[in-house]
């Protein structure tokens, strides 16, 4: 299918363009602490070498602004002009301070202030700074972090996600600011795909232009399950012509994300170079991209392919949310806000809960945005830092300051007691 016609948005001084007639862009995110300039620079060099065309780093506060500025300068000194994106949560002051020193800023403007008008005013100020410095913006809304203003109007739904994005898009248009990319991520592939479709329709109906869209299944997890879930969600939209740039979010080193993203993009855009994959992994991704969109859209109810074994069939059915055979896991990939070994913790939680059924468990990297991002979870394991964990039942903390070495067992105890 022909891609949805979006406007081209130039990112940085590298010649990279998202949208328009440009190829699908591959991006990823560092999991280093941004304040560790040396480690972050090394990881950016590694990610650029394996095919990342844009790299995001978290900027938790004003103290990290000089760090990301130096990281970008270090890369330029090495001859690497891959655009650098600052990931901001909550703080408009940090977004405004960092905008002159990066190629793009990712923000959810609704989180800037509890007073919605003040959030609008702060976003307007950010647009002015970005215009002055030729910095692009990604309006990035996630299912679990919409805020009270929008959920009180529309609920916590795909429609609410699209409506929330449209408010900020229209403010950009009112100020004639067009260096904008939009994303509406969710860990639930049904919610994620429906949100993007609604946004695409709204932009076509209500705007003079359609901004490029960044696709991803947030907190997809790791291993086969994370790869399959990402394929199902992203491929469903690319198959319909929606999507200009993608990230595969895995709870693994970010270098593992890039080849999966390249594989998905190459399937729908012949200008993207496909990675060399092992035969088993290639067949798995191919099956997920082939059957996931059909299952998700309910064009089929079963996988009618004798070559696909029971395990792969079950994983694709679960990722498409058609049949569940094990717990559904939500796990963020980790970033500079993560203060513990989330990959090891996630594996421990999975090993101790894999026998459970009809339950959604989230393992999140930080207390800052973890509770909001695990919107679909029945139970949550959230790192506090300093070797401590908070356990949530839905959105309510039920145990705080649990030593990490005890946390998986305590989580299992609470789940079993609740049954």
XYZ file of C-alpha atoms in Angstrom:
419
model
C 0.000 0.000 0.000
C 1.177 3.539 -0.735
C 2.477 5.386 2.310
C 0.380 8.119 3.851
C 1.653 11.417 2.475
C 3.321 13.349 5.292
C 5.413 16.499 5.197
C 9.220 16.106 5.212
C 10.907 17.094 8.476
C 14.681 17.636 8.392
C 16.493 16.517 11.551
C 19.802 18.156 12.384
C 22.558 18.939 9.890
C 23.153 15.386 8.669
C 20.677 15.490 5.797
C 18.338 13.065 7.562
C 14.674 13.640 6.701
C 11.650 11.980 8.297
C 8.481 11.801 6.239
C 7.713 13.030 2.742
C 9.223 10.658 0.196
C 12.140 9.678 2.448
C 12.897 6.076 3.438
C 11.719 4.804 6.814
C 14.175 6.033 9.464
C 15.630 3.669 12.095
C 16.184 4.968 15.602
C 17.016 3.750 19.092
C 17.812 5.043 22.591
C 20.850 4.819 24.868
C 20.519 2.995 28.179
C 23.588 4.679 29.661
C 23.408 7.464 32.233
C 23.660 10.693 30.274
C 25.825 12.169 33.021
C 28.423 9.495 32.117
C 29.571 11.322 29.012
C 32.294 8.832 28.111
C 30.036 5.753 28.307
C 27.218 7.509 26.455
C 29.558 8.641 23.696
C 30.864 5.079 23.289
C 27.357 3.698 23.069
C 26.290 6.315 20.522
C 29.290 5.381 18.363
C 28.334 1.712 18.638
C 24.694 2.393 17.749
C 25.610 4.540 14.760
C 27.931 1.788 13.535
C 25.159 -0.816 13.603
C 22.734 1.325 11.618
C 20.896 3.659 13.987
C 20.034 6.827 12.059
C 18.896 8.774 15.124
C 19.828 8.280 18.790
C 17.884 9.430 21.844
C 19.251 10.037 25.339
C 17.329 10.876 28.472
C 17.838 14.323 30.007
C 16.384 13.985 33.527
C 17.182 17.527 34.643
C 19.033 20.744 33.996
C 22.256 19.235 35.310
C 22.294 16.837 32.342
C 22.038 19.516 29.647
C 25.827 20.161 29.482
C 26.358 16.385 29.326
C 24.245 15.735 26.244
C 25.734 18.827 24.636
C 29.203 17.363 25.176
C 28.141 13.924 23.916
C 26.901 15.475 20.672
C 30.123 17.480 20.350
C 32.201 14.328 20.934
C 30.355 12.536 18.140
C 30.829 15.433 15.752
C 34.541 15.422 16.559
C 34.587 11.736 15.542
C 32.897 12.580 12.233
C 29.536 11.123 13.328
C 26.608 13.408 12.465
C 23.811 11.072 13.553
C 21.062 13.304 15.004
C 20.831 13.354 18.800
C 17.440 13.534 20.500
C 16.821 14.711 24.073
C 14.146 12.720 25.912
C 12.336 14.914 28.442
C 9.828 13.967 31.114
C 7.765 16.646 32.834
C 10.249 19.544 32.900
C 9.602 22.290 30.359
C 12.576 24.195 31.788
C 14.867 21.287 30.892
C 13.339 20.996 27.414
C 13.841 24.713 26.780
C 17.410 24.615 28.109
C 18.476 21.604 26.017
C 16.756 22.528 22.732
C 19.652 24.663 21.409
C 22.143 21.797 21.795
C 20.354 18.811 20.234
C 18.734 18.008 16.909
C 15.348 17.055 18.288
C 13.455 17.113 21.589
C 10.944 14.435 22.568
C 8.271 15.656 24.983
C 4.703 15.059 26.134
C 3.572 18.681 26.566
C 0.570 17.658 28.684
C 2.980 16.662 31.450
C 4.619 20.090 31.637
C 2.177 21.400 34.253
C -0.983 20.267 36.075
C -2.586 23.556 35.048
C -3.374 22.868 31.402
C -3.124 26.478 30.273
C 0.303 26.774 31.866
C 1.350 23.603 30.030
C 0.210 25.211 26.771
C 2.137 28.399 27.539
C 5.314 26.458 28.334
C 4.997 24.393 25.156
C 4.572 27.605 23.149
C 7.791 28.938 24.680
C 9.594 25.705 23.762
C 8.437 26.035 20.147
C 9.922 29.532 19.998
C 13.308 28.243 21.207
C 13.223 25.298 18.793
C 12.404 27.594 15.884
C 15.336 29.844 16.794
C 17.772 26.900 16.824
C 16.263 24.794 14.005
C 15.468 22.001 16.461
C 12.747 19.483 15.667
C 10.173 18.212 18.168
C 8.542 14.852 18.718
C 5.191 15.089 20.434
C 5.362 11.722 22.158
C 2.282 10.519 24.024
C 2.095 7.103 25.668
C -1.034 5.252 26.696
C -0.143 5.374 30.375
C 0.820 9.037 30.609
C -2.016 11.050 29.136
C -2.762 13.058 32.266
C -6.017 13.921 34.000
C -7.022 16.739 31.649
C -7.448 14.503 28.609
C -8.602 11.310 30.380
C -11.375 13.244 32.153
C -12.656 14.252 28.720
C -12.188 11.041 26.724
C -11.076 8.289 29.108
C -7.826 6.350 28.794
C -8.508 5.231 25.218
C -6.962 5.305 21.732
C -9.323 8.176 20.926
C -8.004 10.101 23.936
C -4.425 9.581 22.747
C -5.236 10.900 19.268
C -7.278 13.826 20.606
C -4.493 14.787 23.020
C -1.921 14.775 20.229
C -4.186 16.867 18.020
C -4.315 19.678 20.569
C -0.529 20.053 20.506
C -0.381 19.594 16.734
C -2.863 22.430 16.257
C -0.865 24.656 18.584
C 2.202 23.966 16.416
C 0.216 24.891 13.309
C -1.113 28.048 14.960
C 2.490 29.119 15.531
C 3.501 27.975 12.017
C 5.987 25.498 13.532
C 6.281 22.446 11.292
C 9.410 20.570 12.388
C 7.174 18.070 14.166
C 7.004 14.273 14.435
C 4.246 12.550 16.438
C 4.034 9.242 18.305
C 1.267 7.440 20.220
C 2.834 4.391 21.819
C 1.276 1.642 23.927
C 2.377 -1.802 25.094
C -1.008 -3.151 23.985
C -0.807 -3.675 20.213
C -4.554 -3.146 19.740
C -4.504 0.193 21.570
C -1.323 1.279 19.773
C -2.572 0.570 16.246
C -6.025 2.046 16.847
C -4.492 5.249 18.249
C -2.275 5.788 15.208
C -5.142 5.132 12.800
C -7.328 7.661 14.611
C -4.535 10.231 14.596
C -3.890 9.741 10.886
C -7.589 10.273 10.165
C -7.804 13.356 12.373
C -4.762 14.986 10.805
C -6.141 14.361 7.298
C -9.561 15.700 8.242
C -8.663 18.664 10.442
C -5.213 19.883 9.377
C -3.769 21.391 6.245
C -0.837 18.987 6.525
C -0.068 15.565 7.987
C 3.001 15.321 10.225
C 5.306 12.266 10.100
C 4.633 9.504 12.611
C 7.116 7.606 14.769
C 5.963 4.021 15.392
C 6.764 1.724 18.276
C 5.291 -0.743 20.743
C 6.473 0.654 24.043
C 7.787 -1.613 26.795
C 7.636 -4.629 24.464
C 9.878 -6.752 26.706
C 12.755 -8.891 25.505
C 13.653 -12.083 23.664
C 11.292 -13.613 21.131
C 8.223 -12.088 22.770
C 9.536 -8.521 22.529
C 10.532 -8.977 18.905
C 7.251 -10.590 17.927
C 5.118 -7.975 19.688
C 7.079 -5.180 17.989
C 6.662 -6.834 14.583
C 2.920 -7.285 15.079
C 2.234 -3.675 16.063
C 4.622 -1.870 13.729
C 3.985 -4.092 10.699
C 0.219 -3.668 11.074
C 0.566 0.078 10.534
C 3.312 -0.001 7.892
C 1.155 -2.456 5.942
C -1.522 0.278 5.851
C 0.937 2.971 4.786
C 1.202 4.606 8.235
C 4.641 5.308 9.686
C 7.790 7.225 8.746
C 10.280 6.238 11.465
C 10.382 3.307 13.888
C 11.980 2.136 17.102
C 11.868 -1.396 18.486
C 11.929 -1.070 22.307
C 13.580 -4.094 23.900
C 14.697 -4.713 27.474
C 18.122 -5.558 26.100
C 21.197 -3.601 25.027
C 20.012 -1.047 22.438
C 22.325 -2.532 19.812
C 19.859 -5.463 19.717
C 17.004 -3.163 18.700
C 18.519 -1.853 15.492
C 18.596 -5.000 13.308
C 14.984 -5.846 14.206
C 13.876 -2.341 13.271
C 15.862 -2.557 10.040
C 14.230 -5.885 9.199
C 10.710 -4.517 9.704
C 11.440 -1.319 7.758
C 13.066 -3.179 4.857
C 10.001 -5.393 4.525
C 7.904 -2.331 3.669
C 10.506 -0.026 2.122
C 12.944 -1.449 -0.431
C 15.299 1.505 0.118
C 16.120 0.294 3.642
C 18.942 -2.252 3.780
C 17.868 -5.493 5.448
C 20.217 -6.904 8.127
C 21.777 -10.331 8.008
C 19.756 -12.497 10.396
C 19.963 -16.127 11.380
C 17.517 -18.456 9.644
C 15.485 -19.133 12.796
C 15.168 -15.447 13.713
C 14.325 -14.492 10.134
C 11.508 -17.046 9.985
C 10.159 -15.858 13.329
C 10.073 -12.192 12.298
C 8.609 -13.081 8.914
C 5.794 -15.077 10.520
C 5.048 -12.274 13.004
C 4.890 -9.644 10.248
C 2.765 -11.900 8.028
C 0.218 -13.183 10.532
C 0.209 -10.484 13.232
C -1.516 -7.760 11.154
C -4.143 -10.221 9.908
C -4.885 -11.414 13.446
C -4.866 -7.919 14.917
C -7.350 -6.647 12.317
C -9.405 -9.861 12.685
C -9.096 -10.781 9.019
C -8.210 -14.246 10.302
C -8.804 -16.037 13.602
C -6.049 -18.641 13.466
C -2.608 -19.126 11.921
C -3.164 -21.530 9.064
C 0.414 -22.578 8.390
C 1.656 -26.082 9.236
C 5.269 -24.843 9.094
C 4.742 -22.661 12.165
C 5.184 -24.618 15.371
C 3.033 -24.391 18.486
C 5.411 -22.075 20.375
C 5.626 -19.472 17.615
C 1.892 -19.723 16.943
C 1.154 -19.086 20.634
C 3.524 -16.101 20.790
C 2.029 -14.443 17.696
C -1.507 -15.047 18.959
C -0.590 -13.487 22.307
C 1.165 -10.487 20.744
C -1.953 -9.957 18.608
C -4.066 -10.232 21.767
C -6.201 -13.009 20.336
C -5.303 -15.784 22.785
C -3.162 -15.755 25.938
C -1.201 -18.786 27.047
C 1.170 -17.178 29.592
C 1.393 -13.919 31.547
C 1.548 -10.752 29.494
C 4.728 -8.863 30.378
C 5.365 -5.141 30.029
C 8.976 -4.077 30.477
C 10.673 -0.816 29.581
C 14.010 -0.973 27.765
C 15.828 1.022 30.424
C 17.563 4.361 29.965
C 19.609 6.884 31.905
C 16.863 7.106 34.541
C 17.123 3.384 35.346
C 18.998 2.848 38.601
C 19.223 -0.952 38.655
C 19.853 -3.953 36.380
C 16.421 -4.078 34.776
C 17.371 -6.840 32.346
C 18.333 -9.218 35.174
C 15.285 -8.221 37.236
C 12.957 -8.829 34.304
C 14.376 -12.309 33.727
C 13.940 -13.145 37.419
C 10.331 -11.931 37.447
C 9.565 -13.953 34.320
C 11.160 -17.108 35.699
C 9.086 -16.928 38.898
C 5.743 -16.013 37.323
C 5.776 -17.886 33.994
C 3.322 -20.511 35.301
C 0.601 -17.918 35.961
C -2.240 -17.170 33.559
C -4.595 -14.293 32.781
C -2.375 -11.670 34.351
C -0.342 -8.669 33.157
C 2.934 -7.916 34.968
C 5.066 -4.816 34.396
C 8.770 -4.405 35.198
C 9.685 -0.736 34.975
C 12.997 1.043 35.196
C 12.255 4.049 37.345
C 9.784 5.589 39.751
C 9.606 8.788 37.665
C 7.469 7.528 34.807
C 7.171 3.794 35.473
C 3.847 3.881 37.369
C 2.174 5.910 34.642
C 3.546 3.860 31.757
C 2.276 0.494 33.040
C -1.345 1.415 32.337
C -2.403 -2.113 31.363
C -0.690 -3.982 34.190
C -2.344 -5.906 37.019
C 0.929 -5.846 38.963
C 4.037 -3.711 38.709
C 7.659 -4.051 39.790
C 9.215 -0.578 39.748
C 12.830 0.267 40.585
C 13.321 3.053 43.139
C 17.119 3.116 42.975
C 19.520 2.266 45.817
C 18.667 -1.421 45.495
C 14.991 -0.929 46.405
C 11.764 -1.775 44.578
C 8.136 -0.695 44.898
C 5.449 -3.249 44.052
C 2.171 -1.984 42.621
C -1.239 -3.539 42.276
C -2.551 -1.742 39.209
C -1.762 1.915 39.978
C -1.570 1.570 43.770
C 1.741 0.950 45.563
C 1.252 -1.934 48.004
C 4.857 -2.519 49.134
C 7.614 0.083 49.134
C 11.386 -0.043 49.660
C 11.659 -3.818 49.149
C 15.270 -5.015 48.727
C 15.728 -5.993 45.097
C 16.928 -9.493 45.996
C 13.547 -10.149 47.680
C 11.277 -8.269 45.308
C 10.428 -10.998 42.773
C 9.467 -13.443 45.540
C 7.384 -10.815 47.326
C 5.643 -9.979 44.055
C 4.755 -13.639 43.502
C 3.477 -13.963 47.092
C 1.158 -10.994 46.643
C -0.191 -12.327 43.344
C -0.912 -15.751 44.830
C -2.545 -14.214 47.932
C -4.873 -12.179 45.727
C -6.221 -15.192 43.841
